[in-house]
Coordinates of C-alpha atoms and ligand atoms in Angstrom, one line a residue:
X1052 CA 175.6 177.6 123.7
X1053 CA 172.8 176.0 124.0
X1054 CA 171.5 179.4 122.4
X1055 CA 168.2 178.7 124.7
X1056 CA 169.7 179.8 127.8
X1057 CA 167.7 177.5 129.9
X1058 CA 165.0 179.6 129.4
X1059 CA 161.3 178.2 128.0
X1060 CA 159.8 179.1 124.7
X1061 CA 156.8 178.2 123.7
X1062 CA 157.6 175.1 121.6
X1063 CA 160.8 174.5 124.4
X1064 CA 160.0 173.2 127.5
X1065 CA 161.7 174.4 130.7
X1066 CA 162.1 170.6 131.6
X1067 CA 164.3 170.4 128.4
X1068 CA 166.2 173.7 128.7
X1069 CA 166.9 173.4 131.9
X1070 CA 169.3 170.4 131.5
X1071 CA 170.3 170.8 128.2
X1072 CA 173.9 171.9 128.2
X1073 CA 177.3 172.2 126.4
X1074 CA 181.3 170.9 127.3
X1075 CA 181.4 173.8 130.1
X1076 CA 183.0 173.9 133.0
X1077 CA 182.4 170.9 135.7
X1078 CA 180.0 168.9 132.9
X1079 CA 182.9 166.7 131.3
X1080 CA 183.4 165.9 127.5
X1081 CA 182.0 162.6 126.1
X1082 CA 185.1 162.6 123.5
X1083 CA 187.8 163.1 126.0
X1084 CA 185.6 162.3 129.6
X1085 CA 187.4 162.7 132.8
X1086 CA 184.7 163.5 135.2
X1087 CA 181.3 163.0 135.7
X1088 CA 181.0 160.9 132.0
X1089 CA 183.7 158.9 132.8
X1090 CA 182.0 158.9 136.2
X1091 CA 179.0 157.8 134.7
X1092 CA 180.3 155.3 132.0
X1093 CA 182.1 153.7 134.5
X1094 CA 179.4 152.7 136.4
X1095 CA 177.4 151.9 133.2
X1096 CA 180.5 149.2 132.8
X1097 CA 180.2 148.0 136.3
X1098 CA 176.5 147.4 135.6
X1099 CA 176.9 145.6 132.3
X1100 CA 179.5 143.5 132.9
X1101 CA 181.6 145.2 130.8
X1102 CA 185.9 146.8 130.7
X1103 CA 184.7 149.9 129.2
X1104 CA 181.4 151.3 128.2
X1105 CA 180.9 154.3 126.2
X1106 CA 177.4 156.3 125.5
X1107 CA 175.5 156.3 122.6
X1108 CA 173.6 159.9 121.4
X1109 CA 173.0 158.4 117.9
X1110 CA 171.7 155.1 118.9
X1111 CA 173.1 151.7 117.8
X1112 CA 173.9 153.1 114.3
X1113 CA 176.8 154.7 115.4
X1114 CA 177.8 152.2 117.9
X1115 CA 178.1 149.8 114.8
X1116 CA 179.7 151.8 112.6
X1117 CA 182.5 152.6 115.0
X1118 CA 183.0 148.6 115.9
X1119 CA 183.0 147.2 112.7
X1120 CA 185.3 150.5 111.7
X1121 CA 187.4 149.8 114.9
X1122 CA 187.8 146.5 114.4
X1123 CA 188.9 146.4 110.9
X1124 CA 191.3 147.7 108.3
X1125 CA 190.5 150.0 105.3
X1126 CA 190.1 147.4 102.3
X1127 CA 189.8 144.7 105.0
X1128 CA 187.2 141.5 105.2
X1129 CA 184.0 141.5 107.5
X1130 CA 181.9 138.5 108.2
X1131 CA 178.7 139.0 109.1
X1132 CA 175.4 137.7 109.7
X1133 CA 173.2 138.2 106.2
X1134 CA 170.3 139.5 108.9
X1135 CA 172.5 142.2 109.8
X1136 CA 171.3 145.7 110.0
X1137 CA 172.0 148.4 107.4
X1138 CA 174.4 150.3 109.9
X1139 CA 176.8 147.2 108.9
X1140 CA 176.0 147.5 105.6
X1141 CA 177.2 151.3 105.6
X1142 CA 180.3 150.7 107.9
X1143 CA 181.4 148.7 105.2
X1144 CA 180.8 151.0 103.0
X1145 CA 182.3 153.6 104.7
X1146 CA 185.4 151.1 105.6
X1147 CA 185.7 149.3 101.5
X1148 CA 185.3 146.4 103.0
X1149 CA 184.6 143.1 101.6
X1150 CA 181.7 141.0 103.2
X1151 CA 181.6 136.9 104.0
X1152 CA 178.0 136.6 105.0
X1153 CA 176.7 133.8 107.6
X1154 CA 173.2 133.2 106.5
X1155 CA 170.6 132.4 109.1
X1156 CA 168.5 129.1 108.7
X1157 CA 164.6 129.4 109.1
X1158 CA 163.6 127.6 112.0
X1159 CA 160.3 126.0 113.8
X1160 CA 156.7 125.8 113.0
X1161 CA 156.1 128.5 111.3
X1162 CA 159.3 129.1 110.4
X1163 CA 160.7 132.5 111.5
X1164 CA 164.6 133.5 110.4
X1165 CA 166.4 131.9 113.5
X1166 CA 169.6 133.1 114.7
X1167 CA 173.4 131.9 113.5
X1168 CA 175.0 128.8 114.7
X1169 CA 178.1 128.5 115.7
X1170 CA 178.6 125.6 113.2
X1171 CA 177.6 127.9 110.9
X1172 CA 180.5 130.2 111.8
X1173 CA 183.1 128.2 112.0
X1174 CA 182.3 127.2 108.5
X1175 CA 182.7 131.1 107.1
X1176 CA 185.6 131.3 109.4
X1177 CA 187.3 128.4 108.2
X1178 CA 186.4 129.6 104.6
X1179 CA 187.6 133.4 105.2
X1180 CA 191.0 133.1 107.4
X1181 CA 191.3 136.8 106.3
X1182 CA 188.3 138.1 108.0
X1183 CA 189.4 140.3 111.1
X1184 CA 186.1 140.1 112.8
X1185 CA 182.6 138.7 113.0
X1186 CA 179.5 140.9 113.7
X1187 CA 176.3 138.3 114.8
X1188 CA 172.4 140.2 115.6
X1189 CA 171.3 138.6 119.2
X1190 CA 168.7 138.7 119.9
X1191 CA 167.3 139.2 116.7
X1192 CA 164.1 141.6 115.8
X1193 CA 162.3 138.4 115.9
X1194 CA 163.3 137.4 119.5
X1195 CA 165.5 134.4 118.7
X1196 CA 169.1 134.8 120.7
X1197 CA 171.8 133.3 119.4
X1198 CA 174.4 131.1 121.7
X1199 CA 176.8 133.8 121.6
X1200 CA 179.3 131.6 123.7
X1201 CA 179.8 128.9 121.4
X1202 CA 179.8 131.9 118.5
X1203 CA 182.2 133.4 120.8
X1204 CA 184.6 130.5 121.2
X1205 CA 185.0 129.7 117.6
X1206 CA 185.9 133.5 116.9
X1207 CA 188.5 133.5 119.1
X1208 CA 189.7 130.4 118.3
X1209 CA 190.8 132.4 115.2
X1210 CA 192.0 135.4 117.5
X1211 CA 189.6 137.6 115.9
X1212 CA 186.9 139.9 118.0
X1213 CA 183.0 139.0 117.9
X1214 CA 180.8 142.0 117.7
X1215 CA 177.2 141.4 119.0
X1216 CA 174.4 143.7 117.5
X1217 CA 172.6 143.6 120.9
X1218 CA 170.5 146.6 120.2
X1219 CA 167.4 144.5 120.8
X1220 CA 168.7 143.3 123.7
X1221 CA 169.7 145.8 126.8
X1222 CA 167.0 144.1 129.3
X1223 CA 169.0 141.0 128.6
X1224 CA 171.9 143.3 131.3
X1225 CA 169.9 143.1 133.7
X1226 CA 168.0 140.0 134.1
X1227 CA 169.0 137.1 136.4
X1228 CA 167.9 133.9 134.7
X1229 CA 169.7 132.0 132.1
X1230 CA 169.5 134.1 129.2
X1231 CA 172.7 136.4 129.6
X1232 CA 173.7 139.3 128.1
X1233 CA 176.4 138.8 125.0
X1234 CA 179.5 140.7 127.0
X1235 CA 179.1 138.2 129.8
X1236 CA 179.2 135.3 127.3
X1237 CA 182.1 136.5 125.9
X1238 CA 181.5 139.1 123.0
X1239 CA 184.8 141.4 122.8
X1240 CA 181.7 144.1 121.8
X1241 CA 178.0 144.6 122.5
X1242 CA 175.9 147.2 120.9
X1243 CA 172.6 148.0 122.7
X1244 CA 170.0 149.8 122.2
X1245 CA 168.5 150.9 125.9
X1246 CA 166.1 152.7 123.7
X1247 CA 164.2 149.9 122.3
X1248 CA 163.4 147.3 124.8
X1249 CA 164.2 149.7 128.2
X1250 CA 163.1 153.1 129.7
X1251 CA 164.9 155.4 127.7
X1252 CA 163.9 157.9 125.2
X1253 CA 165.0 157.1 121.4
X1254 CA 168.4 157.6 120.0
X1255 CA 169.9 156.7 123.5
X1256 CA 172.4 153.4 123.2
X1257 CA 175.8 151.9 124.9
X1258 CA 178.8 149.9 123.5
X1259 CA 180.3 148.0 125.6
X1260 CA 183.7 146.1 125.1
X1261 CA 185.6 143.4 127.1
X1262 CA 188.7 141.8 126.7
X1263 CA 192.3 143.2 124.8
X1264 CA 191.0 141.7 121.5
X1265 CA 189.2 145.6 120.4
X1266 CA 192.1 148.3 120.4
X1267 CA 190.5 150.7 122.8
X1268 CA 192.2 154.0 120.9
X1269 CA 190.8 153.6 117.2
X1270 CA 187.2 152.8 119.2
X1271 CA 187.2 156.1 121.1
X1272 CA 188.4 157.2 117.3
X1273 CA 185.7 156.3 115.3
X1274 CA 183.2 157.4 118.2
X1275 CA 184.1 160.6 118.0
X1276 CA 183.8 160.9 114.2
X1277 CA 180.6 159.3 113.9
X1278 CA 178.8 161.0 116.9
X1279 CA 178.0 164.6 116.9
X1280 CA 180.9 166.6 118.6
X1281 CA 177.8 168.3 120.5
X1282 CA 176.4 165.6 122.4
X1283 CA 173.5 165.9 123.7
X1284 CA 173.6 166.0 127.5
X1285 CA 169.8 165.3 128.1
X1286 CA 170.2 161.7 126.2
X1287 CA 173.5 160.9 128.1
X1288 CA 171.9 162.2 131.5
X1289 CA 169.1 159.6 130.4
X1290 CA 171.4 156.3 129.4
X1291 CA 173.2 157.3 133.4
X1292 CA 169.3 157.7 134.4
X1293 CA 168.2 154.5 132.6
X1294 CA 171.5 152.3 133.5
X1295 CA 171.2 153.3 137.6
X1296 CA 166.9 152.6 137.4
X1297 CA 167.6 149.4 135.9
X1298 CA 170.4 148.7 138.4
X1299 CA 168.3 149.3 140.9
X1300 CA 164.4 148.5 140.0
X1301 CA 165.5 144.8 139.4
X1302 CA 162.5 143.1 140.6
X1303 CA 160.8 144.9 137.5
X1304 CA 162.3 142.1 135.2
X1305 CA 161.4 139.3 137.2
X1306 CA 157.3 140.9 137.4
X1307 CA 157.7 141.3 133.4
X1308 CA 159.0 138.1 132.9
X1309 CA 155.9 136.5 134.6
X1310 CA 153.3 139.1 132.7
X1311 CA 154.9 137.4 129.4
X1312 CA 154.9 133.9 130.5
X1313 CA 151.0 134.4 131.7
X1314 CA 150.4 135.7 128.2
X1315 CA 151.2 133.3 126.3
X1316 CA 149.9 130.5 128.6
X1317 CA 146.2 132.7 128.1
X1318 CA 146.6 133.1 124.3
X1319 CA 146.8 128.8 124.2
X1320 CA 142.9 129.3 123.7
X1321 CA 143.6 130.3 120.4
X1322 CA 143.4 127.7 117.4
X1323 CA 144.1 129.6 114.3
X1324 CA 146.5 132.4 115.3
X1325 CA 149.8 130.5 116.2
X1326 CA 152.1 132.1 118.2
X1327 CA 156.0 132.3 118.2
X1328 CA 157.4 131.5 121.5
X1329 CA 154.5 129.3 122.7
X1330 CA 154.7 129.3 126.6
X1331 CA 156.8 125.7 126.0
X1332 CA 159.0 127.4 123.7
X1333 CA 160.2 130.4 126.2
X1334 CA 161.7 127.6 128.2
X1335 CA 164.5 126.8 125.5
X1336 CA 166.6 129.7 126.2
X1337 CA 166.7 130.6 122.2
X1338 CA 164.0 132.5 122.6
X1339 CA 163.9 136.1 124.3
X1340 CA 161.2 137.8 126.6
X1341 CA 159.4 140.5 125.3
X1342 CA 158.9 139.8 121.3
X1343 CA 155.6 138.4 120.1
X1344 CA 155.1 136.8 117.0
X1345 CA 151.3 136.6 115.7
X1346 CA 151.4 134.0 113.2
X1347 CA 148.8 134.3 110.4
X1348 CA 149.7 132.0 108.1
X1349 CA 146.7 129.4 109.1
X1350 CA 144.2 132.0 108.9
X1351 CA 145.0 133.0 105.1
X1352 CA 145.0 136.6 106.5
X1353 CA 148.6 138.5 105.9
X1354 CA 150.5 140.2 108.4
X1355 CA 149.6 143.4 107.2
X1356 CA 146.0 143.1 106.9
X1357 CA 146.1 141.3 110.8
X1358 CA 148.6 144.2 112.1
X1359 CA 145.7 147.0 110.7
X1360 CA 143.0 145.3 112.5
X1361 CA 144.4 145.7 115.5
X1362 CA 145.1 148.9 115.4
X1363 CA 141.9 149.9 114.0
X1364 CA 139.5 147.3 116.2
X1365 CA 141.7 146.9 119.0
X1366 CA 143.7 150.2 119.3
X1367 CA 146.7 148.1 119.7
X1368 CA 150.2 149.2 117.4
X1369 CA 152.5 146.4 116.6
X1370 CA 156.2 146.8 116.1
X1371 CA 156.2 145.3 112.0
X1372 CA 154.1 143.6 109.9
X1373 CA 155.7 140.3 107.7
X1374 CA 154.8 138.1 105.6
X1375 CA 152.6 135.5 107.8
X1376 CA 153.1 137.3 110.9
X1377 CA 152.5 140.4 112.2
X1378 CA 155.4 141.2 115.6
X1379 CA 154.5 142.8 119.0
X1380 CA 156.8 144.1 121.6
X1381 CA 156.7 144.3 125.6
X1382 CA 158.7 145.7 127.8
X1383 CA 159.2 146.2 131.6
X1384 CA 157.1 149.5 131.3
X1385 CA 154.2 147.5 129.9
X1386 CA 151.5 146.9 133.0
X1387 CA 149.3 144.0 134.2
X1388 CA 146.4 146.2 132.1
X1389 CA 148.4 146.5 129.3
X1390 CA 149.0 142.4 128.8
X1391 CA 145.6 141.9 129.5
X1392 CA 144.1 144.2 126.5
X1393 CA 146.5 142.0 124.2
X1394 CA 145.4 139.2 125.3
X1395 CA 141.9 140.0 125.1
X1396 CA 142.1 141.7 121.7
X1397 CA 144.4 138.5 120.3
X1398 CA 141.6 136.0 121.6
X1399 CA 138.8 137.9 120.0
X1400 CA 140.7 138.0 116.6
X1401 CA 141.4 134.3 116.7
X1402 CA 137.7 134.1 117.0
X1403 CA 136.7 136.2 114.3
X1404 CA 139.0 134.4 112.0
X1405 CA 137.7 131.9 109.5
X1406 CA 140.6 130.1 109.5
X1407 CA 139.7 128.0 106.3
X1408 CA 141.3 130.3 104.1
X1409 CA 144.1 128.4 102.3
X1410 CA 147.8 129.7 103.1
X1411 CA 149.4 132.1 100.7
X1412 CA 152.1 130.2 100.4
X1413 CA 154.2 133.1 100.5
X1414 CA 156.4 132.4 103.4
X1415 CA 157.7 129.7 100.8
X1416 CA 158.7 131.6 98.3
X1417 CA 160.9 133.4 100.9
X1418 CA 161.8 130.0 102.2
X1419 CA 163.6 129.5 98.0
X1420 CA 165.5 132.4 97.9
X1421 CA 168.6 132.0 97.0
X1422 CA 171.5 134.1 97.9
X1423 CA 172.4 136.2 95.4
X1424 CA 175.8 136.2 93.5
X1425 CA 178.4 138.8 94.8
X1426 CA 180.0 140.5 91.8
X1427 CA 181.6 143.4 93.2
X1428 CA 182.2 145.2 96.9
X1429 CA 179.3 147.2 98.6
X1430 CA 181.6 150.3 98.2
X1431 CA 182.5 149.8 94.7
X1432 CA 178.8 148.7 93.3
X1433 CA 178.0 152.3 95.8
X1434 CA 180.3 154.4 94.0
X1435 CA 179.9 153.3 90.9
X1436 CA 177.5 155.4 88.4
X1437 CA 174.0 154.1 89.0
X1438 CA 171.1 154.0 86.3
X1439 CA 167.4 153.1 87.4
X1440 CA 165.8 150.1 85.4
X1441 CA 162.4 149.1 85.8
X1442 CA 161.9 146.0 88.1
X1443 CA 160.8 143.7 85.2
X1444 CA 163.9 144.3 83.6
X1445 CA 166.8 144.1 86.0
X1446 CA 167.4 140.5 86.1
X1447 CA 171.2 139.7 85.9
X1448 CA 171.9 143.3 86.5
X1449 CA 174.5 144.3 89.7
X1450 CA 172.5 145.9 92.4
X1451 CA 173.6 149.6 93.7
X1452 CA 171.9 150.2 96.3
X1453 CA 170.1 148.3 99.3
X1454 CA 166.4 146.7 98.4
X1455 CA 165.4 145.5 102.0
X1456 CA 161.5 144.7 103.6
X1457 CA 161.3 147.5 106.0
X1458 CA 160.8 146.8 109.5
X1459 CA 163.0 144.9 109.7
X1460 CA 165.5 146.6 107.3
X1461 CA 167.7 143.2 106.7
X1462 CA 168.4 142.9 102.9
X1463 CA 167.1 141.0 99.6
X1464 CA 169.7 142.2 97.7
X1465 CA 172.8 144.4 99.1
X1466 CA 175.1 146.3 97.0
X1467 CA 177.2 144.3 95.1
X1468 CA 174.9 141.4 94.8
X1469 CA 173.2 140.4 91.2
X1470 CA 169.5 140.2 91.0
X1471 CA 167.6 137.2 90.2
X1472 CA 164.5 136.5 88.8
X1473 CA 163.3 135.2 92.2
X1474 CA 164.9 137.6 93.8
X1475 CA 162.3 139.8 92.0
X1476 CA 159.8 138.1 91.7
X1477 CA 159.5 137.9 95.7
X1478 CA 160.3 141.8 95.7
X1479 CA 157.3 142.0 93.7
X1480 CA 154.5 140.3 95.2
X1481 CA 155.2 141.7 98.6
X1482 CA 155.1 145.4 97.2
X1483 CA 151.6 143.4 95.7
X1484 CA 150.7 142.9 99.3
X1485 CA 151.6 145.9 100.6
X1486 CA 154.9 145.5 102.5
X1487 CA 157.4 148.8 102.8
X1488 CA 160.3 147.6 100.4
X1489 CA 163.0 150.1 100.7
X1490 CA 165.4 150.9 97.9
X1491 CA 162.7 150.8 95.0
X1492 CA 161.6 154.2 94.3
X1493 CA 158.9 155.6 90.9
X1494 CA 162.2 154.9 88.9
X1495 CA 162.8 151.8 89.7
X1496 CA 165.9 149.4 90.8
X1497 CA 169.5 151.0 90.9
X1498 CA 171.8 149.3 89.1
X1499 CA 175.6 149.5 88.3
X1500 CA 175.7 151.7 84.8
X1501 CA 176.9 149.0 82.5
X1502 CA 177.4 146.5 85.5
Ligands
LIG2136 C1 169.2 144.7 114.7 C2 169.3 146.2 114.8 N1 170.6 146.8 115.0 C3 170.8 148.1 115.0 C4 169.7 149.0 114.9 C5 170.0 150.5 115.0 O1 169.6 150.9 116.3 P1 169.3 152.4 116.7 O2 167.9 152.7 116.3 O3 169.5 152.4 118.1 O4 170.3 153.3 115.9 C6 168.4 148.5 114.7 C7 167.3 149.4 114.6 O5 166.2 149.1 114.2 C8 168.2 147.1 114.6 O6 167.0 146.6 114.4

């Protein structure tokens, strides 16, 4: 195996074949490594600032699965940020656990979901002295980073390990101004993605962990049930590739890092798209390099309508379109040329806008929701036997399954939770407007059967 052979097809590539390869001789086992992975991950650890980090074939997904699995017990208690992503929401499934969410306040002008505070922790904490651990998004798909120090202090305070959903943030290893990564402000784990914000190719992640807080055995265990027992050795040659580039091609941060900053200073010009960070705002250290947050809500124009014109006028494709804002994403492999066509396309549109239109005043109704009522766990309300009701007439009904806006994939309702009649009526009018809502199919919400 490989049944290839190294040799091309067609539809295979030599470049592929040649360095796709199995556990043999001299290539080293990513479940057991004792050579040139453990080489490689070793280095990777060095790099990040980390005690151990292991490679990631199945991207972040299975890098939080197996450290909310590792650090908790079957039946055990989670809290979690509510903007977690649904990787949490299944390792609790997978684990029974119960959750104690930490919600996320909106924040600025126009308000975006920020980040969790530490006060806000330490409040849950306080409330849950059960909970064996606390998994926090930084940054978050929006850009906002969280102070994972202070986050960090009050969970250990309680002698419990803080898990950092850091798959939006792998540059964040490898940049030299203030805005550090979450291992080196004291995270026990960080889960990044290099795939998203670096030059890797998808699926390709890391978790690092730090500290004695994390038993080191049941990690490695839950690695190796939740990745494929046939890694794939052209992704983990790719993390070692990306890590030692990264390590080494530092001035690229720096150079993209000064491409952002000149972006937003150009796009002040503009008077009716707002944008989220301004150029003042990138100096607070809460917000991250590299996410872009069109604001539309002056212009009366929704996210989705602004994110289609600029991919059909401007041949530009944003990362996800929102309710009042549509998001765009840079990276170090984004040119001088690159950040010039958005900026030129974004000042164009702002002129093209009316800008008179009133607001939709949607971004208030997601600014009401309440959060629902928790009436059973995930894993219960999951394995429960599910009926599908129509939207309209699922109020007070126990949700089954997930019913998240997708990108980002966060949830309105999660299993468990009962459904209100705002709740719906919000799940509604973006499906009205054309947003992906995930977990609604032709026959309609599922519900616990006599829930
Ligand atoms: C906040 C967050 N965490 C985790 C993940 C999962 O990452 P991956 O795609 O590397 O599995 C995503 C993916 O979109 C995400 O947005």
């Amino acid at each position: 195996m490989p049944g290839h052979k190294r040799h091309a097809f067609g539809y295979l590539p030599f470049d592929y074949s040649s360095i796709d390869f199995t556990e043999v001789e001299g290539l080293d086992d990513l479940h057991n490594p004792s050579g040139i992975i453990h080489e490689a991950q070793k280095y990777a650890a060095a790099q990040l600032g980390a005690d151990e980090t292991y490679f990631l074939v199945n991207g972040s997904t299975a890098g939080i699965l197996a450290a909310v699995s590792a650090c908790t017990d079957k039946g055990g208690k989670l809290i979690l940020s509510r903007n977690c992503h649904r990787s949490a929401y299944n390792a609790m499934y997978l684990r029974d656990l119960s959750p104690a969410y930490v919600f996320p306040k909106l924040s600025g002008s126009p308000a975006i979901t920020d980040v969790v505070t530490a006060e806000e922790v330490r409040r849950v904490l306080d409330e849950n002295p059960d909970a064996q651990a606390v998994l926090i998004v930084s940054p978050t798909y929006e850009g906002r980073l969280a102070d994972v120090r202070q986050i960090a202090a009050a969970v250990h305070e309680k002698g419990i390990p803080l898990i950092v959903d850091e798959a939006h943030g792998a540059h964040l290893s490898f940049t030299e101004r203030s805005r550090a990564d979450a291992i080196r402000c004291g995270a026990d784990i960080a889960v990044q993605s290099l795939h998203k914000t670096l030059p890797a190719p998808t699926q390709t992640s890391v978790i690092s962990v730090k500290g004695d807080l994390v038993c080191r055995e049941k990690l490695r265990r839950f690695l190796s049930i939740y990745q494929s027992s046939s890694p794939s050795y052209p992704l983990m040659s790719m993390i070692d590739g990306c890590i030692r580039f990264m390590a080494e091609k530092r001035e690229l941060v720096p150079r993209f890092h000064d491409n952002f900053e000149n972006l937003l200073k150009r796009l002040e010009v503009c008077d009716k798209l707002v944008f989220r960070p301004s150029a003042s705002e990138l100096h607070s250290q809460t917000a991250d390099y590299g996410k872009l947050l069109i604001c539309t809500e002056k212009t009366g124009m929704s996210g989705v309508k602004a994110a289609a014109l600029l991919r059909e006028k401007y041949k530009i494709e944003t990362e996800m379109a929102c309710p009042g804002f549509v998001l765009a994403m840079f990276t170090v492999c984004d040119d001088e040329e690159g950040f010039d066509r958005v900026a030129k396309a974004l000042i164009s549109l702002d002129k093209d806008l009316q800008g008179d239109e009133a607001s939709s005043g949607f971004l208030l109704s997601e600014r009401d929701l309440p959060m629902p009522a928790l009436r059973m766990k995930p894993s219960e309300a999951m394995d429960m036997q599910a009926e599908y009701v129509p939207a309209g007439e699922s109020e007070g009904r126990i949700c089954s399954g997930m019913i998240s806006m997708y990108p980002p994939g966060t949830p309105l309702i999660a299993p468990g939770e009962e459904i209100t009649g705002k709740h719906l009526d919000f799940i509604v009018r973006c499906m009205d407007e054309g947003y992906n809502i995930k977990g609604i199919g032709n026959k309609g919400i599922p519900v616990v059967k006599n829930g």
